[in-house]
Amino acid sequence: MRSVDAHLAEILATVRPLAPLEVDLEGALGTTLAEEVSSPVPLPPFDNSAMDGYAVRAADVAAVPVTLPVIDDVAAGSDELRAVGPGHAVRIMTGAPVPAGADTVIPVEWTDGGTASVRIERSAAAGNAIRRAGEDVQAGEVVLKPGTVIGPAQLGIIAGVGRRRVTVRPRPRVVVLSTGAELVDPGNPLGPGQIWDSNSYTLSAAVRAAGADGFRVGSVGDDPAAFLDTLDTHLVRADAVVTSGGVSMGAYEPVKEALTPLGTVRFEKVAMQPGMPQGFGVLGDDRVPIFALPGNPVSSFVSFMLFVRPALDRMRGLPPGPPATVAARTAAPLRSPAGKRSFLRGVLGADGVVAPVHGQGSHQLAALAAANALIVLPEDVTEVPEGGAVEVIRL
Ligand SMILES: Nc1nc2c(c(=O)[nH]1)N[C@H]1C(S)=C(S)[C@@H](COP(=O)(O)OP(=O)(O)OC[C@H]3O[C@@H](n4cnc5c(N)ncnc54)[C@H](O)[C@@H]3O)O[C@H]1N2
Ligand code: MOO
């Protein structure tokens, strides 16, 4: 049997970061920056007011109360500014440029709010409520480095430095396909021997949660030719394919039967529980990676977290690796088969104690849904006593 680490190593040696492309800001969320972004101008571009109030000379408000004539009104966006002479005040709004001559801003709350003249009750030192040009970013300064995932704030600063388009590694497009003659799409009635297809929903959601775009094709039956046809149809829009089911030892294993003859996809037993039967390889001239995951719902989910997620990180241009673990103590004794790495489902509390959920079968999806962690027991561990130290993957 192949080790979990060897299987992941082969996957990571095969998948490649997606080629960079230029996208509009609207399409940049969740992508990975593939260039350095810098600002052509200082930000803010000019000294401006941090508050609604009055721009004055600090010397004129050293002794208060004082009443000054209001010689102008400046809103944000104003460009014709009158200089503030000695003894003058200019009404100013947040974000408006500070007029020449003024060196401080008195918030409106410290005044009577006058428009022809203003009575100022409190004095302020020079520089009060003034945001200086370049205080956020200097002209030419790099604001984002390649390899940064673009979230809302990163998108904001790209727009904030005036860029309309940006070069990124895109979100991988992942086609998700489940197989099994027993599968019925949720919302439809079950016939004898049928179950609702949950894996295609779980896996396409896991794809999205991993920062990629999932296209849920739904389920195909047990016919290898129909499976290949469906795959062919969808391959053009895929950077990767994830399938579930049809990979073990049964009489009807469409994924294994269809892909094995291609010679580019291998089916192996990986020393883990759940998730032992795994297929991985590449398809077509573009060598699109395909992950053929086992059909048991918990098995396919755990397989996704261990193998597909790191591969998607690599495709996104992020440092890939196994899921991070944290140290915990188990609330109950645990068992694991010798020679296999186990991923038991558990609930990790704020106190660092993890309680295995009831129902550790690889078909028990409700138990997985109740869990927030996978308890990892290494290959050489067969038992852990109550209170024993374990590593867990947060879900
Ligand atoms: N003789 C052996 N039998 C099995 C072995 C083995 O080594 N020797 N391995 C077992 C293990 S471990 C697993 S895991 C499963 C993997 O089976 P397949 O990947 O071939 O998947 P299926 O047979 O199609 O389905 C397994 C199970 O999962 C249910 N399923 C499948 N697809 C879905 C879906 N989209 N949504 C919800 N549930 C799904 C399916 O009904 C089956 O109950 O093989 C063991 N057998
Ligand atoms: O290894 Mo299978 O993935 O448990 O049930």
PDB file of N, CA, C and O in Angstrom, residues 3 26 57 91 98 158 178-179 243 336 349:
ATOM      1  N   SER A   3       1.865   5.162   0.860  1.00  0.00           N
ATOM      2  CA  SER A   3       1.639   6.037   2.014  1.00  0.00           C
ATOM      3  C   SER A   3       0.912   7.312   1.580  1.00  0.00           C
ATOM      4  O   SER A   3       0.977   7.720   0.414  1.00  0.00           O
ATOM      5  N   GLU A  26     -13.298  43.300 -11.541  1.00  0.00           N
ATOM      6  CA  GLU A  26     -14.514  42.552 -11.187  1.00  0.00           C
ATOM      7  C   GLU A  26     -14.265  41.053 -11.101  1.00  0.00           C
ATOM      8  O   GLU A  26     -14.960  40.350 -10.378  1.00  0.00           O
ATOM      9  N   ARG A  57      -5.428  78.910  10.745  1.00  0.00           N
ATOM     10  CA  ARG A  57      -4.027  78.919  11.191  1.00  0.00           C
ATOM     11  C   ARG A  57      -4.040  78.685  12.704  1.00  0.00           C
ATOM     12  O   ARG A  57      -4.785  79.364  13.433  1.00  0.00           O
ATOM     13  N   ARG A  91     -14.553  76.856   5.719  1.00  0.00           N
ATOM     14  CA  ARG A  91     -15.332  75.674   6.099  1.00  0.00           C
ATOM     15  C   ARG A  91     -14.848  74.513   5.227  1.00  0.00           C
ATOM     16  O   ARG A  91     -14.731  74.669   4.000  1.00  0.00           O
ATOM     17  N   VAL A  98      -6.689  70.587   2.011  1.00  0.00           N
ATOM     18  CA  VAL A  98      -6.458  71.680   2.968  1.00  0.00           C
ATOM     19  C   VAL A  98      -5.930  72.882   2.179  1.00  0.00           C
ATOM     20  O   VAL A  98      -4.932  72.765   1.469  1.00  0.00           O
ATOM     21  N   ILE A 158      -5.903  47.757  -4.983  1.00  0.00           N
ATOM     22  CA  ILE A 158      -5.581  47.742  -6.423  1.00  0.00           C
ATOM     23  C   ILE A 158      -6.387  48.843  -7.122  1.00  0.00           C
ATOM     24  O   ILE A 158      -5.847  49.615  -7.924  1.00  0.00           O
ATOM     25  N   SER A 178     -20.049  12.890 -10.070  1.00  0.00           N
ATOM     26  CA  SER A 178     -20.180  11.691  -9.238  1.00  0.00           C
ATOM     27  C   SER A 178     -20.720  10.552 -10.085  1.00  0.00           C
ATOM     28  O   SER A 178     -21.407  10.781 -11.086  1.00  0.00           O
ATOM     29  N   THR A 179     -20.365   9.336  -9.682  1.00  0.00           N
ATOM     30  CA  THR A 179     -20.801   8.165 -10.447  1.00  0.00           C
ATOM     31  C   THR A 179     -21.553   7.201  -9.540  1.00  0.00           C
ATOM     32  O   THR A 179     -21.283   7.137  -8.345  1.00  0.00           O
ATOM     33  N   THR A 243     -13.760  13.285  -9.377  1.00  0.00           N
ATOM     34  CA  THR A 243     -14.893  12.359  -9.471  1.00  0.00           C
ATOM     35  C   THR A 243     -15.052  11.658  -8.136  1.00  0.00           C
ATOM     36  O   THR A 243     -14.123  11.618  -7.322  1.00  0.00           O
ATOM     37  N   SER A 336      -7.077   2.834  15.919  1.00  0.00           N
ATOM     38  CA  SER A 336      -6.756   3.019  14.503  1.00  0.00           C
ATOM     39  C   SER A 336      -6.104   1.749  13.985  1.00  0.00           C
ATOM     40  O   SER A 336      -5.325   1.117  14.695  1.00  0.00           O
ATOM     41  N   GLY A 349     -13.038  21.488  21.157  1.00  0.00           N
ATOM     42  CA  GLY A 349     -13.535  22.599  21.977  1.00  0.00           C
ATOM     43  C   GLY A 349     -12.464  23.660  22.162  1.00  0.00           C
ATOM     44  O   GLY A 349     -11.292  23.454  21.831  1.00  0.00           O
TER      45      GLY A 349
END
